[in-house]
Amino acid sequence: MLRLAGARLLDDRDYPAVRAVLAADPVGSCMVSARVESAGLDPWRLGGELWGTDGRSVRAGTLQGLCFAGPNLVPLTGGTGALRSFADRALRRPRTCSSLVGPAEQVLGLWEQLAGDWGPAREERPDQPLMALDGEPLVAADRTVRPVRPHEIDTYFPAAVAMFHEEVGVDPTAGDGGAGYRARVSELISGGRAFARFEGGEVVFKAEIGALSDRVGQIQGVWVHPRYRGHGLGAAGTAAVARHLVHGLGRVASLYVNSYNTPALAAYRRIGFRQVGSFATVLF
């Protein structure tokens, strides 16, 4: 018995096959794995849908392609046929995602299918080294970097906004006055996943653990106050967060960075991060 071609909405019956795909690349799949591990495959709990394309036989119980469709569209695996199926499904409804992000081969292949309807993109970032660290950082960790406390959100939030504006190119407080972004930042703080160094009542370094799966933690939002740049705070602070992940939480520390950001890329390599893959991002 063969399945017809096309992407289908996955449910909890597909959990073993989904977990097998995610386990094959724990660093690359961290963003999706973190959601699946905590919420299963039900779209309401997951905060999005998981789409899959099947292997040739129903009984094989394998997935040739896997894609998460939520606030971001994240194609994790799949060749040309699977990506075409994901594009067909995505184009059946208005675009609601803010970006297309994930393994470069899948993201760029899917964007080729979607660009005619969803383009032009606000920005394309086709080369983002995906990096990982599973041991002691090679740079001394900044011992003053610590988890942000809930009552410090008013001090931390402006730094988070500045980072977002520099990295993404848009103001996260536009539209709703920042309520949605502040809620997300508050969630990270309450979960012990926002880290900062404070000097004179302001944040001079910040970073967050954006996604945390059973095996990997993905560092995001690394930012140094402009007045303090060029003094090694970024490397030492990132080393502190990575060390917390590896030794404190028993995870592999990961991150991805734009290839053109040569200072950041050099700093991560000094810390001991090694490239394990390539990501790409398309911003809308």
Tab-separated table of C-alpha atoms in Angstrom:
chain	number	residue	atom	x	y	z
A	1	MET	CA	0.000	0.000	0.000
A	2	LEU	CA	1.469	3.341	-1.096
A	3	ARG	CA	0.608	6.860	0.060
A	4	LEU	CA	-0.295	9.568	-2.372
A	5	ALA	CA	2.269	12.352	-2.630
A	6	GLY	CA	1.685	15.473	-0.575
A	7	ALA	CA	2.313	16.952	2.837
A	8	ARG	CA	-0.095	15.954	5.570
A	9	LEU	CA	-0.800	17.250	9.060
A	10	LEU	CA	0.893	14.993	11.571
A	11	ASP	CA	-0.690	13.908	14.859
A	12	ASP	CA	0.297	11.970	17.946
A	13	ARG	CA	0.203	8.680	16.040
A	14	ASP	CA	3.217	9.971	14.111
A	15	TYR	CA	5.209	10.759	17.255
A	16	PRO	CA	7.738	7.880	16.916
A	17	ALA	CA	8.530	8.802	13.317
A	18	VAL	CA	8.857	12.504	14.210
A	19	ARG	CA	11.149	11.752	17.133
A	20	ALA	CA	13.357	9.643	14.869
A	21	VAL	CA	13.800	12.555	12.459
A	22	LEU	CA	14.521	15.013	15.268
A	23	ALA	CA	16.996	12.681	16.977
A	24	ALA	CA	18.991	12.308	13.767
A	25	ASP	CA	20.049	15.987	13.982
A	26	PRO	CA	19.569	17.203	17.575
A	27	VAL	CA	21.394	20.514	17.026
A	28	GLY	CA	19.663	21.438	13.782
A	29	SER	CA	16.237	20.420	15.086
A	30	CYS	CA	16.512	22.036	18.540
A	31	MET	CA	13.870	24.711	17.933
A	32	VAL	CA	11.275	22.133	16.895
A	33	SER	CA	12.401	19.403	19.303
A	34	ALA	CA	11.901	21.724	22.274
A	35	ARG	CA	8.277	22.267	21.279
A	36	VAL	CA	7.535	18.619	20.494
A	37	GLU	CA	9.065	17.338	23.729
A	38	SER	CA	6.910	19.637	25.844
A	39	ALA	CA	3.698	19.675	23.836
A	40	GLY	CA	3.478	16.586	21.626
A	41	LEU	CA	2.057	17.023	18.133
A	42	ASP	CA	-1.332	18.558	18.876
A	43	PRO	CA	-1.349	21.912	17.006
A	44	TRP	CA	-3.066	23.819	19.812
A	45	ARG	CA	-0.491	22.783	22.420
A	46	LEU	CA	2.392	22.906	19.936
A	47	GLY	CA	1.701	26.462	18.833
A	48	GLY	CA	1.757	25.409	15.190
A	49	GLU	CA	1.471	22.427	12.894
A	50	LEU	CA	3.894	19.701	11.936
A	51	TRP	CA	3.703	18.648	8.317
A	52	GLY	CA	5.215	15.477	6.977
A	53	THR	CA	5.733	13.598	3.751
A	54	ASP	CA	5.778	9.849	4.061
A	55	GLY	CA	8.120	7.128	2.978
A	56	ARG	CA	6.980	4.957	0.111
A	57	SER	CA	5.136	2.464	2.311
A	58	VAL	CA	2.555	3.256	4.974
A	59	ARG	CA	3.864	0.361	7.034
A	60	ALA	CA	7.410	1.701	6.987
A	61	GLY	CA	6.436	4.427	9.456
A	62	THR	CA	9.092	6.802	8.180
A	63	LEU	CA	8.999	10.439	7.133
A	64	GLN	CA	10.857	11.679	4.083
A	65	GLY	CA	10.177	15.294	4.973
A	66	LEU	CA	9.305	17.259	8.118
A	67	CYS	CA	8.301	20.914	8.475
A	68	PHE	CA	7.023	23.008	11.387
A	69	ALA	CA	4.517	25.739	10.508
A	70	GLY	CA	3.956	28.252	13.290
A	71	PRO	CA	5.308	31.733	14.074
A	72	ASN	CA	8.213	30.650	11.858
A	73	LEU	CA	8.175	28.173	8.997
A	74	VAL	CA	10.919	25.621	9.730
A	75	PRO	CA	11.575	22.937	7.069
A	76	LEU	CA	13.871	20.405	8.722
A	77	THR	CA	14.194	17.621	6.182
A	78	GLY	CA	13.061	16.777	2.692
A	79	GLY	CA	14.156	16.797	-0.906
A	80	THR	CA	12.638	18.652	-3.841
A	81	GLY	CA	9.387	16.689	-3.793
A	82	ALA	CA	8.822	17.184	-0.072
A	83	LEU	CA	9.596	20.899	-0.314
A	84	ARG	CA	7.137	21.262	-3.183
A	85	SER	CA	4.495	19.583	-1.007
A	86	PHE	CA	5.259	21.919	1.894
A	87	ALA	CA	5.019	24.923	-0.439
A	88	ASP	CA	1.675	23.719	-1.801
A	89	ARG	CA	0.292	23.394	1.713
A	90	ALA	CA	1.676	26.769	2.818
A	91	LEU	CA	0.160	28.535	-0.192
A	92	ARG	CA	-3.341	27.286	0.580
A	93	ARG	CA	-3.703	29.977	3.240
A	94	PRO	CA	-2.419	33.513	3.863
A	95	ARG	CA	1.125	33.757	5.162
A	96	THR	CA	1.213	34.154	8.940
A	97	CYS	CA	4.848	33.314	9.723
A	98	SER	CA	7.406	36.087	10.231
A	99	SER	CA	10.336	34.143	8.818
A	100	LEU	CA	11.500	31.007	7.092
A	101	VAL	CA	14.394	29.504	9.057
A	102	GLY	CA	16.273	26.229	9.410
A	103	PRO	CA	18.777	24.058	7.547
A	104	ALA	CA	20.011	26.032	4.574
A	105	GLU	CA	19.332	23.400	1.924
A	106	GLN	CA	15.700	23.056	2.945
A	107	VAL	CA	15.073	26.754	3.594
A	108	LEU	CA	16.516	27.915	0.279
A	109	GLY	CA	14.787	25.123	-1.609
A	110	LEU	CA	11.428	25.939	-0.034
A	111	TRP	CA	11.905	29.670	-0.574
A	112	GLU	CA	12.507	28.999	-4.275
A	113	GLN	CA	9.024	27.453	-4.348
A	114	LEU	CA	7.379	30.227	-2.304
A	115	ALA	CA	9.122	33.382	-3.505
A	116	GLY	CA	6.787	33.980	-6.434
A	117	ASP	CA	3.794	34.275	-4.092
A	118	TRP	CA	5.347	35.446	-0.825
A	119	GLY	CA	8.167	37.593	-2.135
A	120	PRO	CA	9.951	39.826	-2.144
A	121	ALA	CA	11.517	39.082	1.222
A	122	ARG	CA	12.554	41.908	3.527
A	123	GLU	CA	15.943	40.210	3.850
A	124	GLU	CA	17.574	36.911	2.897
A	125	ARG	CA	20.404	35.432	4.964
A	126	PRO	CA	21.534	32.383	2.996
A	127	ASP	CA	24.699	31.482	4.924
A	128	GLN	CA	24.492	31.126	8.704
A	129	PRO	CA	26.976	28.693	10.246
A	130	LEU	CA	25.283	26.446	12.817
A	131	MET	CA	27.710	25.910	15.687
A	132	ALA	CA	27.910	23.671	18.751
A	133	LEU	CA	29.965	23.262	21.924
A	134	ASP	CA	29.802	20.199	24.155
A	135	GLY	CA	32.750	20.797	26.495
A	136	GLU	CA	34.472	23.437	28.589
A	137	PRO	CA	34.682	26.810	26.788
A	138	LEU	CA	38.186	27.816	25.732
A	139	VAL	CA	37.525	31.399	26.856
A	140	ALA	CA	37.190	32.173	30.566
A	141	ALA	CA	33.531	32.640	31.439
A	142	ASP	CA	32.429	36.022	32.808
A	143	ARG	CA	31.480	35.170	36.400
A	144	THR	CA	29.324	38.307	36.677
A	145	VAL	CA	26.928	37.061	33.997
A	146	ARG	CA	23.903	35.553	35.746
A	147	PRO	CA	20.221	34.777	35.223
A	148	VAL	CA	18.042	37.869	35.120
A	149	ARG	CA	15.606	38.144	38.027
A	150	PRO	CA	11.915	38.848	37.388
A	151	HIS	CA	12.010	42.254	39.104
A	152	GLU	CA	14.822	43.340	36.724
A	153	ILE	CA	12.703	43.213	33.567
A	154	ASP	CA	12.409	47.008	33.309
A	155	THR	CA	16.214	47.228	33.166
A	156	TYR	CA	16.625	44.223	30.888
A	157	PHE	CA	13.830	44.946	28.411
A	158	PRO	CA	15.440	47.996	26.700
A	159	ALA	CA	18.543	45.919	25.990
A	160	ALA	CA	16.374	43.156	24.518
A	161	VAL	CA	14.626	45.704	22.291
A	162	ALA	CA	17.965	47.173	21.157
A	163	MET	CA	19.288	43.696	20.313
A	164	PHE	CA	16.152	42.808	18.346
A	165	HIS	CA	16.263	46.045	16.393
A	166	GLU	CA	19.942	45.548	15.493
A	167	GLU	CA	19.591	41.867	14.607
A	168	VAL	CA	16.207	41.715	12.889
A	169	GLY	CA	15.925	45.272	11.630
A	170	VAL	CA	12.466	46.030	13.021
A	171	ASP	CA	11.144	47.518	16.238
A	172	PRO	CA	9.524	44.749	18.360
A	173	THR	CA	7.502	47.359	20.257
A	174	ALA	CA	5.708	48.577	17.125
A	175	GLY	CA	2.064	47.727	16.723
A	176	ASP	CA	1.162	46.630	20.240
A	177	GLY	CA	3.497	48.900	22.188
A	178	GLY	CA	5.776	45.985	22.926
A	179	ALA	CA	3.262	43.934	24.940
A	180	GLY	CA	3.824	40.743	22.960
A	181	TYR	CA	7.605	40.977	22.973
A	182	ARG	CA	7.686	41.918	26.644
A	183	ALA	CA	5.598	38.840	27.433
A	184	ARG	CA	8.089	36.649	25.563
A	185	VAL	CA	11.028	38.246	27.393
A	186	SER	CA	9.217	37.807	30.722
A	187	GLU	CA	8.708	34.136	29.918
A	188	LEU	CA	12.435	33.672	29.266
A	189	ILE	CA	13.310	35.459	32.500
A	190	SER	CA	10.876	33.431	34.592
A	191	GLY	CA	12.260	30.252	33.057
A	192	GLY	CA	15.817	31.173	34.030
A	193	ARG	CA	16.835	31.460	30.386
A	194	ALA	CA	17.766	35.165	30.152
A	195	PHE	CA	21.301	36.114	31.227
A	196	ALA	CA	22.968	39.478	31.686
A	197	ARG	CA	25.842	41.424	33.143
A	198	PHE	CA	24.760	44.600	34.886
A	199	GLU	CA	26.954	47.671	35.345
A	200	GLY	CA	25.775	50.910	36.907
A	201	GLY	CA	22.122	49.967	36.698
A	202	GLU	CA	22.146	48.989	33.012
A	203	VAL	CA	22.696	45.860	30.967
A	204	VAL	CA	26.116	45.719	29.307
A	205	PHE	CA	25.837	42.121	28.054
A	206	LYS	CA	22.837	39.914	27.442
A	207	ALA	CA	21.996	36.551	25.897
A	208	GLU	CA	19.177	34.054	26.114
A	209	ILE	CA	18.566	30.352	25.745
A	210	GLY	CA	15.824	30.586	23.165
A	211	ALA	CA	15.094	26.873	22.718
A	212	LEU	CA	15.902	24.084	25.157
A	213	SER	CA	15.436	20.467	24.155
A	214	ASP	CA	16.422	17.364	26.094
A	215	ARG	CA	19.827	17.389	24.412
A	216	VAL	CA	20.560	20.912	23.154
A	217	GLY	CA	20.167	24.532	24.211
A	218	GLN	CA	20.190	27.221	21.539
A	219	ILE	CA	21.745	30.553	22.509
A	220	GLN	CA	20.168	33.634	20.944
A	221	GLY	CA	20.017	37.392	21.354
A	222	VAL	CA	23.700	37.909	22.167
A	223	TRP	CA	24.233	41.652	22.602
A	224	VAL	CA	26.825	43.997	24.082
A	225	HIS	CA	26.061	47.615	24.941
A	226	PRO	CA	27.711	49.848	22.285
A	227	ARG	CA	29.854	51.630	24.878
A	228	TYR	CA	31.391	48.335	26.015
A	229	ARG	CA	32.121	46.725	22.652
A	230	GLY	CA	35.625	45.673	21.702
A	231	HIS	CA	36.634	44.577	25.205
A	232	GLY	CA	35.793	40.876	25.060
A	233	LEU	CA	32.522	41.050	26.985
A	234	GLY	CA	30.646	39.227	24.224
A	235	ALA	CA	32.989	36.245	24.175
A	236	ALA	CA	33.261	35.980	27.961
A	237	GLY	CA	29.520	36.397	28.425
A	238	THR	CA	28.634	33.850	25.759
A	239	ALA	CA	31.143	31.456	27.328
A	240	ALA	CA	29.293	31.852	30.630
A	241	VAL	CA	25.940	30.946	29.054
A	242	ALA	CA	27.479	28.050	27.136
A	243	ARG	CA	29.139	26.757	30.300
A	244	HIS	CA	25.789	26.901	32.106
A	245	LEU	CA	24.215	24.834	29.347
A	246	VAL	CA	26.979	22.224	29.200
A	247	HIS	CA	27.822	21.839	32.887
A	248	GLY	CA	24.707	23.143	34.588
A	249	LEU	CA	22.010	21.677	32.367
A	250	GLY	CA	23.837	18.806	30.669
A	251	ARG	CA	23.069	20.058	27.147
A	252	VAL	CA	25.082	20.791	24.052
A	253	ALA	CA	25.304	24.562	23.585
A	254	SER	CA	24.439	25.747	20.078
A	255	LEU	CA	23.889	28.932	18.124
A	256	TYR	CA	23.829	30.175	14.551
A	257	VAL	CA	25.347	33.363	13.215
A	258	ASN	CA	25.428	35.288	9.948
A	259	SER	CA	28.583	34.431	8.012
A	260	TYR	CA	29.180	38.118	7.285
A	261	ASN	CA	29.349	38.886	11.025
A	262	THR	CA	33.045	38.085	11.122
A	263	PRO	CA	33.741	39.487	14.629
A	264	ALA	CA	30.998	37.345	16.194
A	265	LEU	CA	32.009	34.288	14.183
A	266	ALA	CA	35.624	34.687	15.291
A	267	ALA	CA	34.562	35.095	18.919
A	268	TYR	CA	32.444	31.947	18.875
A	269	ARG	CA	35.314	29.987	17.380
A	270	ARG	CA	37.625	31.286	20.112
A	271	ILE	CA	35.145	30.052	22.706
A	272	GLY	CA	35.350	26.592	21.143
A	273	PHE	CA	32.187	26.417	19.077
A	274	ARG	CA	32.602	24.301	15.943
A	275	GLN	CA	30.453	24.429	12.838
A	276	VAL	CA	28.124	21.424	12.555
A	277	GLY	CA	25.813	22.616	9.797
A	278	SER	CA	24.451	25.596	7.876
A	279	PHE	CA	21.244	27.519	8.486
A	280	ALA	CA	19.485	30.110	6.350
A	281	THR	CA	16.819	32.673	7.209
A	282	VAL	CA	14.334	34.574	5.072
A	283	LEU	CA	12.745	37.534	6.874
A	284	PHE	CA	9.346	38.891	5.850
